[in-house]
Coordinates of C-alpha atoms and ligand atoms in Angstrom, one line a residue:
M1 CA -15.4 -19.2 6.0
R2 CA -19.1 -19.5 6.4
R3 CA -20.7 -16.1 5.8
S4 CA -23.4 -16.8 8.3
R5 CA -20.7 -16.9 11.0
A6 CA -18.4 -14.2 9.6
F7 CA -18.0 -10.7 11.0
I8 CA -18.3 -8.6 7.9
P9 CA -20.5 -5.6 8.8
T10 CA -21.5 -4.2 5.4
T11 CA -23.6 -1.1 5.2
K12 CA -25.6 0.9 2.6
E13 CA -24.5 4.2 3.8
A14 CA -21.0 5.7 3.6
P15 CA -19.6 8.1 6.2
S16 CA -20.4 11.7 5.3
D17 CA -16.7 12.6 5.0
A18 CA -16.0 9.7 2.6
T19 CA -15.5 11.4 -0.7
L20 CA -13.3 8.9 -2.4
P21 CA -14.4 5.4 -3.7
S22 CA -11.8 3.6 -1.6
H23 CA -12.9 5.3 1.6
Q24 CA -16.6 4.6 0.9
F25 CA -16.3 1.0 -0.3
L26 CA -13.7 -0.1 2.4
V27 CA -16.0 1.2 5.1
R28 CA -19.3 0.1 3.5
G29 CA -17.7 -3.3 2.6
G30 CA -16.8 -3.9 6.3
F31 CA -13.0 -3.9 5.7
I32 CA -12.2 -1.0 8.0
N33 CA -13.9 1.4 10.5
Q34 CA -12.9 4.7 11.8
Q35 CA -11.8 4.9 15.4
G36 CA -11.0 8.6 15.5
A37 CA -9.6 11.3 13.1
G38 CA -7.0 9.4 11.0
L39 CA -7.3 6.3 13.1
Y40 CA -8.7 3.1 11.6
N41 CA -9.5 -0.4 12.8
F42 CA -8.9 -3.3 10.3
L43 CA -11.8 -5.7 10.5
P44 CA -11.4 -9.4 9.3
L45 CA -11.6 -8.7 5.6
G46 CA -9.4 -5.6 5.8
K47 CA -6.9 -7.5 7.9
I48 CA -6.7 -10.3 5.2
V49 CA -5.9 -7.8 2.5
L50 CA -3.4 -5.9 4.6
E51 CA -1.6 -9.2 5.4
K52 CA -1.5 -10.2 1.7
I53 CA 0.1 -6.9 0.8
R54 CA 2.5 -7.2 3.7
R55 CA 3.5 -10.7 2.6
I56 CA 4.2 -9.7 -0.9
V57 CA 6.4 -6.8 0.3
K58 CA 8.2 -9.1 2.6
E59 CA 8.8 -11.9 0.0
E60 CA 10.3 -9.5 -2.5
L61 CA 12.5 -7.7 0.1
D62 CA 13.8 -11.0 1.5
K63 CA 14.6 -12.2 -2.0
A64 CA 16.6 -9.0 -2.5
G65 CA 18.7 -9.7 0.6
C66 CA 17.0 -7.5 3.2
Q67 CA 16.4 -8.6 6.7
E68 CA 13.3 -7.9 8.8
V69 CA 13.5 -6.4 12.3
Q70 CA 11.0 -4.7 14.5
L71 CA 11.9 -1.5 16.3
S72 CA 10.1 -0.2 19.3
F73 CA 7.3 2.2 18.1
I74 CA 7.9 4.7 20.9
T75 CA 11.3 6.4 20.7
P76 CA 13.0 8.6 23.3
I77 CA 13.2 12.3 22.2
S78 CA 17.0 12.2 23.0
L79 CA 17.4 10.3 19.7
W80 CA 15.8 13.0 17.7
E81 CA 17.7 15.7 19.5
K82 CA 21.0 14.1 18.3
S83 CA 20.0 14.4 14.7
G84 CA 18.4 17.8 15.1
R85 CA 15.0 16.5 14.0
A86 CA 13.4 17.2 17.4
E87 CA 13.4 20.8 16.2
T88 CA 12.6 20.3 12.5
M89 CA 9.9 17.7 12.5
G90 CA 7.3 20.1 13.9
K91 CA 3.8 19.2 14.9
E92 CA 3.6 16.0 12.8
M93 CA 5.7 14.3 15.4
L94 CA 3.6 13.6 18.4
R95 CA 5.4 13.9 21.7
I96 CA 4.4 12.1 24.9
Q97 CA 5.6 11.9 28.5
D98 CA 5.8 9.0 30.8
R99 CA 5.1 9.0 34.5
N100 CA 8.6 10.3 35.2
D101 CA 8.1 13.2 32.8
A102 CA 10.6 11.7 30.4
D103 CA 9.9 12.7 26.8
F104 CA 9.1 10.3 24.0
V105 CA 7.7 10.4 20.5
L106 CA 5.3 8.2 18.5
S107 CA 7.7 7.3 15.7
P108 CA 6.8 9.0 12.4
T109 CA 9.9 7.3 10.7
N110 CA 12.9 5.5 12.2
E111 CA 16.3 6.7 10.7
E112 CA 17.7 7.7 14.1
A113 CA 16.6 4.5 15.8
M114 CA 18.0 2.3 13.0
V115 CA 21.4 4.1 13.0
E116 CA 21.6 3.6 16.8
L117 CA 20.8 -0.1 16.3
V118 CA 23.6 -0.6 13.8
K119 CA 26.1 1.7 15.5
N120 CA 28.9 -0.3 17.3
R121 CA 27.3 -3.6 16.1
V122 CA 28.6 -3.3 12.5
N123 CA 32.2 -2.3 12.9
S124 CA 34.1 -3.2 9.7
Y125 CA 33.7 -2.7 6.0
K126 CA 33.7 -6.5 5.8
D127 CA 30.3 -6.5 7.5
L128 CA 28.7 -4.2 4.9
P129 CA 26.3 -3.8 3.2
V130 CA 23.4 -4.4 5.5
N131 CA 19.7 -3.6 4.6
L132 CA 17.3 -3.8 7.6
Y133 CA 13.5 -3.3 7.3
Q134 CA 10.4 -3.4 9.4
I135 CA 6.7 -3.4 8.7
N136 CA 5.5 -1.4 11.6
T137 CA 3.1 1.3 12.8
K138 CA 3.9 4.9 12.2
F139 CA 2.2 8.0 13.7
R140 CA 2.2 11.4 12.0
D141 CA -0.1 14.0 13.4
E142 CA -1.2 15.1 9.9
A143 CA -2.8 18.5 9.7
R144 CA -5.6 17.1 7.6
P145 CA -6.1 13.4 8.0
R146 CA -8.5 12.4 5.2
Y147 CA -9.4 10.0 2.5
G148 CA -9.6 7.0 4.8
L149 CA -6.5 4.9 4.6
L150 CA -4.8 7.2 2.1
R151 CA -3.9 9.8 4.7
G152 CA -4.2 8.5 8.2
R153 CA -2.4 9.6 11.3
E154 CA -1.6 6.1 12.4
F155 CA -0.6 3.9 9.4
L156 CA 1.4 0.9 8.5
M157 CA 4.7 1.5 6.7
K158 CA 7.5 -0.7 5.4
D159 CA 10.6 1.2 6.1
A160 CA 14.1 -0.1 5.2
Y161 CA 17.5 1.4 5.9
S162 CA 20.7 0.3 4.2
F163 CA 24.3 0.8 5.3
H164 CA 27.3 0.9 3.0
S165 CA 31.0 1.4 2.9
S166 CA 30.9 3.5 -0.2
K167 CA 28.6 5.8 -2.2
E168 CA 28.9 3.4 -5.2
D169 CA 27.6 0.6 -3.2
M170 CA 24.7 2.7 -1.8
V171 CA 23.7 3.6 -5.3
R172 CA 23.8 -0.1 -6.3
E173 CA 21.4 -0.9 -3.5
F174 CA 19.2 2.1 -4.4
N175 CA 18.9 0.7 -7.9
L176 CA 18.2 -2.8 -6.6
M177 CA 15.4 -1.4 -4.4
E178 CA 13.9 0.4 -7.4
E179 CA 13.7 -2.9 -9.3
T180 CA 12.4 -4.7 -6.2
Y181 CA 9.6 -2.1 -5.7
K182 CA 8.7 -2.5 -9.4
K183 CA 8.3 -6.2 -8.7
I184 CA 6.1 -5.6 -5.7
F185 CA 3.7 -3.1 -7.3
T186 CA 3.5 -5.3 -10.5
R187 CA 2.7 -8.3 -8.4
L188 CA -0.1 -6.3 -6.6
G189 CA -1.6 -5.7 -10.1
L190 CA -1.1 -2.0 -10.0
D191 CA -0.6 0.6 -12.8
F192 CA 2.2 2.7 -11.4
R193 CA 5.0 5.1 -12.4
V194 CA 8.4 5.8 -11.0
V195 CA 9.2 9.5 -10.8
Q196 CA 12.0 11.9 -9.7
A197 CA 11.1 13.4 -6.3
D198 CA 12.0 16.0 -3.8
S199 CA 13.7 14.6 -0.7
G200 CA 11.6 16.7 1.7
A201 CA 12.3 16.5 5.5
I202 CA 14.2 13.3 5.2
G203 CA 17.0 15.1 3.3
G204 CA 19.7 13.6 1.0
D205 CA 20.8 13.5 -2.6
D206 CA 18.6 11.6 -4.9
S207 CA 15.1 10.3 -4.4
K208 CA 12.4 8.6 -6.4
E209 CA 8.7 8.1 -5.7
F210 CA 6.4 5.3 -6.9
H211 CA 2.9 6.6 -7.8
V212 CA -0.2 4.5 -8.4
L213 CA -2.1 6.3 -11.2
A214 CA -5.5 7.4 -10.0
D215 CA -7.7 10.4 -10.8
S216 CA -8.1 11.0 -7.0
G217 CA -4.3 11.1 -6.4
E218 CA -3.1 14.0 -4.3
D219 CA 0.1 14.4 -6.2
T220 CA 0.6 15.7 -9.8
I221 CA 3.3 14.0 -11.8
V222 CA 4.6 14.5 -15.3
V223 CA 5.3 11.4 -17.4
C224 CA 6.7 10.8 -20.9
E225 CA 4.7 8.8 -23.4
S226 CA 7.9 7.8 -25.3
C227 CA 10.2 6.6 -22.5
D228 CA 10.3 5.8 -18.7
Y229 CA 10.9 9.4 -17.7
G230 CA 8.7 10.7 -14.9
A231 CA 8.9 13.5 -12.3
N232 CA 6.8 14.9 -9.4
I233 CA 5.9 18.5 -10.3
E234 CA 7.5 19.4 -7.0
T235 CA 10.9 18.9 -8.7
M236 CA 9.9 20.8 -11.9
F237 CA 8.6 24.1 -10.6
E238 CA 10.4 26.6 -8.3
T239 CA 7.5 28.2 -6.6
Q240 CA 5.1 26.5 -4.2
E241 CA 2.2 28.5 -5.6
I242 CA 2.5 26.9 -9.0
I243 CA 2.8 23.5 -7.4
D244 CA -0.3 24.0 -5.2
D245 CA -2.2 25.4 -8.1
L246 CA -1.5 22.3 -10.2
N247 CA -2.2 19.9 -7.4
E248 CA -5.6 21.6 -6.9
K249 CA -6.6 20.9 -10.5
S250 CA -8.4 17.7 -11.4
Y251 CA -7.0 15.2 -13.9
E252 CA -9.4 16.5 -16.6
E253 CA -8.4 20.1 -16.0
L254 CA -4.8 19.2 -16.3
Q255 CA -5.2 17.7 -19.7
S256 CA -5.7 21.1 -21.3
H257 CA -2.6 22.4 -19.6
Y258 CA 0.3 22.7 -22.0
I259 CA 3.6 21.6 -20.4
G260 CA 5.6 22.9 -23.4
K261 CA 8.7 20.9 -22.7
D262 CA 10.6 18.2 -24.5
C263 CA 11.3 15.1 -22.5
P264 CA 14.6 15.7 -20.7
D265 CA 15.6 12.0 -21.1
C266 CA 14.6 10.9 -24.6
K267 CA 14.2 14.4 -26.0
A268 CA 10.9 13.4 -27.7
H269 CA 8.9 16.5 -28.6
D270 CA 5.6 17.2 -26.9
S271 CA 5.7 13.8 -25.2
L272 CA 5.1 14.9 -21.6
S273 CA 1.7 14.7 -20.0
F274 CA 0.2 15.4 -16.5
K275 CA -1.1 12.5 -14.4
K276 CA -2.5 12.2 -10.9
G277 CA -0.8 9.8 -8.6
I278 CA -1.0 8.3 -5.1
E279 CA 2.5 8.1 -3.6
V280 CA 2.9 4.5 -2.4
G281 CA 6.6 4.3 -2.2
H282 CA 9.6 6.6 -1.7
I283 CA 13.3 5.7 -1.9
F284 CA 16.1 8.1 -0.8
Q285 CA 19.9 8.3 -1.1
L286 CA 20.8 9.7 2.3
G287 CA 24.6 9.7 2.2
D288 CA 26.1 10.2 5.7
K289 CA 23.6 12.8 7.0
Y290 CA 22.3 10.6 9.9
S291 CA 25.4 8.4 10.4
S292 CA 27.6 11.5 10.8
A293 CA 25.1 13.3 13.2
L294 CA 24.9 10.2 15.3
E295 CA 28.6 9.3 15.0
A296 CA 27.9 5.9 13.6
K297 CA 31.2 4.7 12.0
F298 CA 32.9 1.6 10.6
N299 CA 36.6 0.9 9.9
D300 CA 37.4 1.1 6.2
E301 CA 39.9 -1.0 4.3
G302 CA 42.7 1.2 5.5
G303 CA 41.5 0.9 9.1
K304 CA 40.2 4.4 9.2
P305 CA 36.9 5.1 10.9
R306 CA 34.2 6.5 8.5
A307 CA 30.6 7.3 8.7
F308 CA 28.2 4.9 7.0
E309 CA 26.8 5.7 3.6
M310 CA 23.0 5.2 3.9
A311 CA 19.8 5.0 1.9
T312 CA 16.2 4.6 3.1
F313 CA 13.2 3.0 1.4
G314 CA 9.5 3.4 2.4
I315 CA 6.3 1.8 1.3
G316 CA 2.8 2.8 2.5
V317 CA 1.5 -0.6 3.2
S318 CA -1.9 0.5 4.6
R319 CA -2.2 3.2 1.9
L320 CA -1.8 0.4 -0.7
V321 CA -5.0 -1.2 0.5
A322 CA -6.9 1.9 -0.5
S323 CA -4.8 2.5 -3.6
V324 CA -5.8 -0.9 -5.1
I325 CA -9.4 0.2 -4.8
E326 CA -8.8 3.7 -6.2
Q327 CA -7.6 2.0 -9.3
N328 CA -10.0 -1.0 -9.3
H329 CA -13.6 -0.2 -8.6
D330 CA -16.9 0.6 -10.3
E331 CA -20.1 2.3 -9.0
N332 CA -21.1 -0.9 -7.1
G333 CA -17.9 -1.5 -5.1
C334 CA -14.5 -3.0 -4.9
I335 CA -12.8 -5.1 -7.6
W336 CA -9.8 -6.8 -6.0
T337 CA -6.8 -7.9 -7.9
K338 CA -5.9 -11.6 -7.7
E339 CA -3.0 -11.0 -5.3
T340 CA -5.1 -8.8 -2.9
A341 CA -8.6 -10.3 -2.9
P342 CA -9.9 -11.2 0.6
Y343 CA -11.4 -14.4 -0.8
M344 CA -11.0 -15.6 -4.4
V345 CA -14.3 -17.4 -4.6
N346 CA -17.7 -16.6 -3.0
V347 CA -20.0 -19.6 -3.2
M348 CA -23.5 -18.2 -3.0
V349 CA -26.5 -20.4 -2.2
S350 CA -29.5 -18.3 -3.5
N351 CA -32.1 -20.0 -1.4
I352 CA -30.9 -21.8 1.7
K353 CA -34.3 -23.4 2.2
D354 CA -33.6 -25.4 -0.9
A355 CA -31.9 -28.7 0.2
E356 CA -30.4 -29.4 -3.2
Q357 CA -28.8 -25.9 -3.5
N358 CA -27.5 -26.2 0.1
E359 CA -25.9 -29.5 -0.6
L360 CA -24.1 -28.4 -3.7
G361 CA -22.9 -25.2 -1.8
D362 CA -21.5 -27.3 1.0
K363 CA -19.8 -29.7 -1.4
L364 CA -18.2 -27.0 -3.6
Y365 CA -17.1 -25.1 -0.5
T366 CA -15.3 -28.2 0.9
Q367 CA -13.9 -29.1 -2.5
L368 CA -12.4 -25.6 -3.0
Q369 CA -11.1 -25.6 0.6
D370 CA -9.3 -28.9 0.0
A371 CA -7.8 -27.4 -3.2
N372 CA -6.4 -24.5 -1.1
V373 CA -8.7 -22.0 -2.7
E374 CA -9.6 -19.0 -0.5
V375 CA -13.3 -19.5 -0.4
I376 CA -16.3 -18.1 1.5
L377 CA -19.7 -19.7 1.5
D378 CA -22.7 -17.3 1.5
D379 CA -25.1 -19.4 3.4
R380 CA -27.2 -16.6 4.9
K381 CA -30.9 -16.5 5.0
D382 CA -31.1 -13.2 3.1
R383 CA -32.6 -12.7 -0.3
F384 CA -30.6 -13.3 -3.5
G385 CA -30.6 -9.6 -4.6
F386 CA -29.2 -8.5 -1.2
K387 CA -26.5 -11.1 -1.2
M388 CA -25.5 -10.3 -4.8
K389 CA -25.2 -6.5 -4.0
D390 CA -23.0 -7.5 -1.0
A391 CA -20.8 -9.6 -3.2
E392 CA -20.3 -6.7 -5.6
L393 CA -19.6 -4.3 -2.8
I394 CA -17.0 -6.5 -1.3
G395 CA -15.6 -7.4 -4.7
F396 CA -14.7 -11.1 -4.6
P397 CA -13.2 -11.9 -8.0
Y398 CA -15.6 -14.8 -8.6
T399 CA -19.1 -15.7 -7.2
V400 CA -20.7 -19.0 -7.9
I401 CA -24.4 -18.5 -8.0
I402 CA -26.3 -21.6 -7.1
G403 CA -29.9 -20.8 -7.9
K404 CA -33.0 -22.0 -9.7
E405 CA -31.1 -23.2 -12.7
L406 CA -29.8 -26.0 -10.6
A407 CA -33.0 -27.9 -11.4
N408 CA -31.5 -28.0 -15.0
G409 CA -28.1 -29.0 -13.7
Q410 CA -26.6 -25.6 -14.1
V411 CA -25.0 -22.9 -12.0
Q412 CA -23.5 -19.5 -12.9
I413 CA -20.0 -18.1 -12.4
Y414 CA -20.1 -14.3 -12.0
D415 CA -16.8 -12.5 -12.8
R416 CA -16.6 -9.3 -10.7
K417 CA -14.2 -7.5 -13.1
T418 CA -16.1 -8.1 -16.3
T419 CA -19.5 -8.4 -14.5
Q420 CA -20.3 -11.3 -17.0
K421 CA -22.2 -14.3 -15.8
I422 CA -21.4 -17.6 -17.5
A423 CA -23.6 -20.7 -17.1
V424 CA -21.7 -24.0 -16.4
G425 CA -22.8 -27.5 -15.7
V426 CA -22.8 -28.7 -12.1
D427 CA -20.1 -31.2 -13.0
E428 CA -17.8 -28.7 -14.6
V429 CA -18.0 -25.9 -12.0
F430 CA -15.0 -26.9 -10.0
T431 CA -12.7 -27.4 -12.9
S432 CA -14.0 -24.2 -14.6
L433 CA -13.1 -22.3 -11.4
M434 CA -9.7 -23.9 -11.1
D435 CA -9.0 -22.8 -14.7
L436 CA -10.0 -19.2 -13.9
L437 CA -7.8 -19.1 -10.9
Ligands
ATP501 P1 3.0 12.3 1.7 O1 3.7 13.2 0.7 O2 1.9 11.5 1.0 O3 2.6 13.0 2.9 P2 5.5 11.5 2.7 O4 6.3 11.8 1.5 O5 5.5 12.4 3.8 O6 4.0 11.2 2.2 P3 7.3 9.3 3.3 O7 8.0 10.0 4.5 O8 8.0 9.3 2.0 O9 5.9 10.0 3.2 O10 6.8 7.9 3.8 C1 6.9 6.7 3.1 C2 5.6 6.2 2.6 O11 4.6 6.1 3.7 C3 4.9 7.2 1.6 O12 5.4 6.9 0.3 C4 3.4 6.8 1.7 O13 3.1 5.7 0.9 C5 3.3 6.4 3.2 N1 2.6 7.4 4.0 C6 3.2 8.6 4.3 N2 2.3 9.3 5.1 C7 1.2 8.6 5.2 C8 -0.1 8.7 5.8 N3 -0.4 9.8 6.5 N4 -1.0 7.7 5.7 C9 -0.7 6.6 5.0 N5 0.4 6.4 4.4 C10 1.4 7.3 4.5
MG502 MG1 7.5 10.7 0.4

């Protein structure tokens, strides 16, 4: 992409309600813009990042034997009446009417629709297990949409639903998905923890959450320094007041808070500490809650009809875009991880009136494109300082600065993460970049 032709509307000012780095930098960097409360447009750079995350999620799920589908976003209220959730979902579920006054909802999740899809299509234990997922829009009329993509009203979720002939098989899939999620978040370059969680409105037996560690996280989790144990404080304290009180506290304030507990798993003494986390994934063992309510049955080995054992697995795909930045930024802007960067290399021509600089910029740009490197050429007329600030704000992993030193046969490679600039000879710049990537 040539920057002179690109639609990347960067700005100096952040929206007044943007208190978190991801919200500020994603808007200022021209990744997203707000359409209304909790509603966001993805501009070209934001769309690239979103697609990269979506692709990684899809690749790992497909490898684990899941199949992608796409359900209709709008669902008839009758579905929700069958499960009883028309009553219990409350105001987060937005209801709409069509021209015939028939009632529908903007889907906040899709358990009922997925059960209806599988019902009478999977009839025998021989056809099980099945794990179907979609990466689709969700709408939740959140009481307080905020923090940009972290808590939107319309957002992109990966939601998977699995069907089994026995509880043991459902637990096997639950464990497989836990491992699959770990692969996904590791590939995305995130520092995360798996914690025991409350099942909330979805209901069911066991559930685990995946939290990206970030000071700005809305959730408070407890983790063990000696083993893998982790829990959302929602599962540890009985009263909502204590939970709310701890959630209000900043990460620093929590450090002086004594948990006074030995780790329930490894029994290590004084090994638990509080962390702040952003919930990016949630996996639930559902049992037959929805299949029974919707009378979705299969014939077991003895030919007896039985309700499916189910589990469900969510990932906040659009929330992940912001989570990467909550964990990877400095005061000047975004620092994308290799798997999420909108472009890996930014080739910057400092002075486009300089024929020699321009020529090298073009040559390097073509060379990198031919080598399948995601590259953008900053060929704008603007001053060097302005273009550099822009590169830092957007957060390309590497910027090649083609400037005055070219007269001595040298250019610089700027590393966004370390903020180091290294001088390299014109003849070595391509191979140096390939080594870095
Ligand atoms: P939260 O506790 O943050 O409100 P939740 O527990 O209600 O989330 P789930 O029903 O578990 O959410 O949905 C699966 C995933 O969808 C969550 O783990 C989260 O990553 C994402 N998600 C949920 N609500 C939102 C939202 N308002 N905006 C963006 N992503 C969301
Ligand atoms: Mg959840």
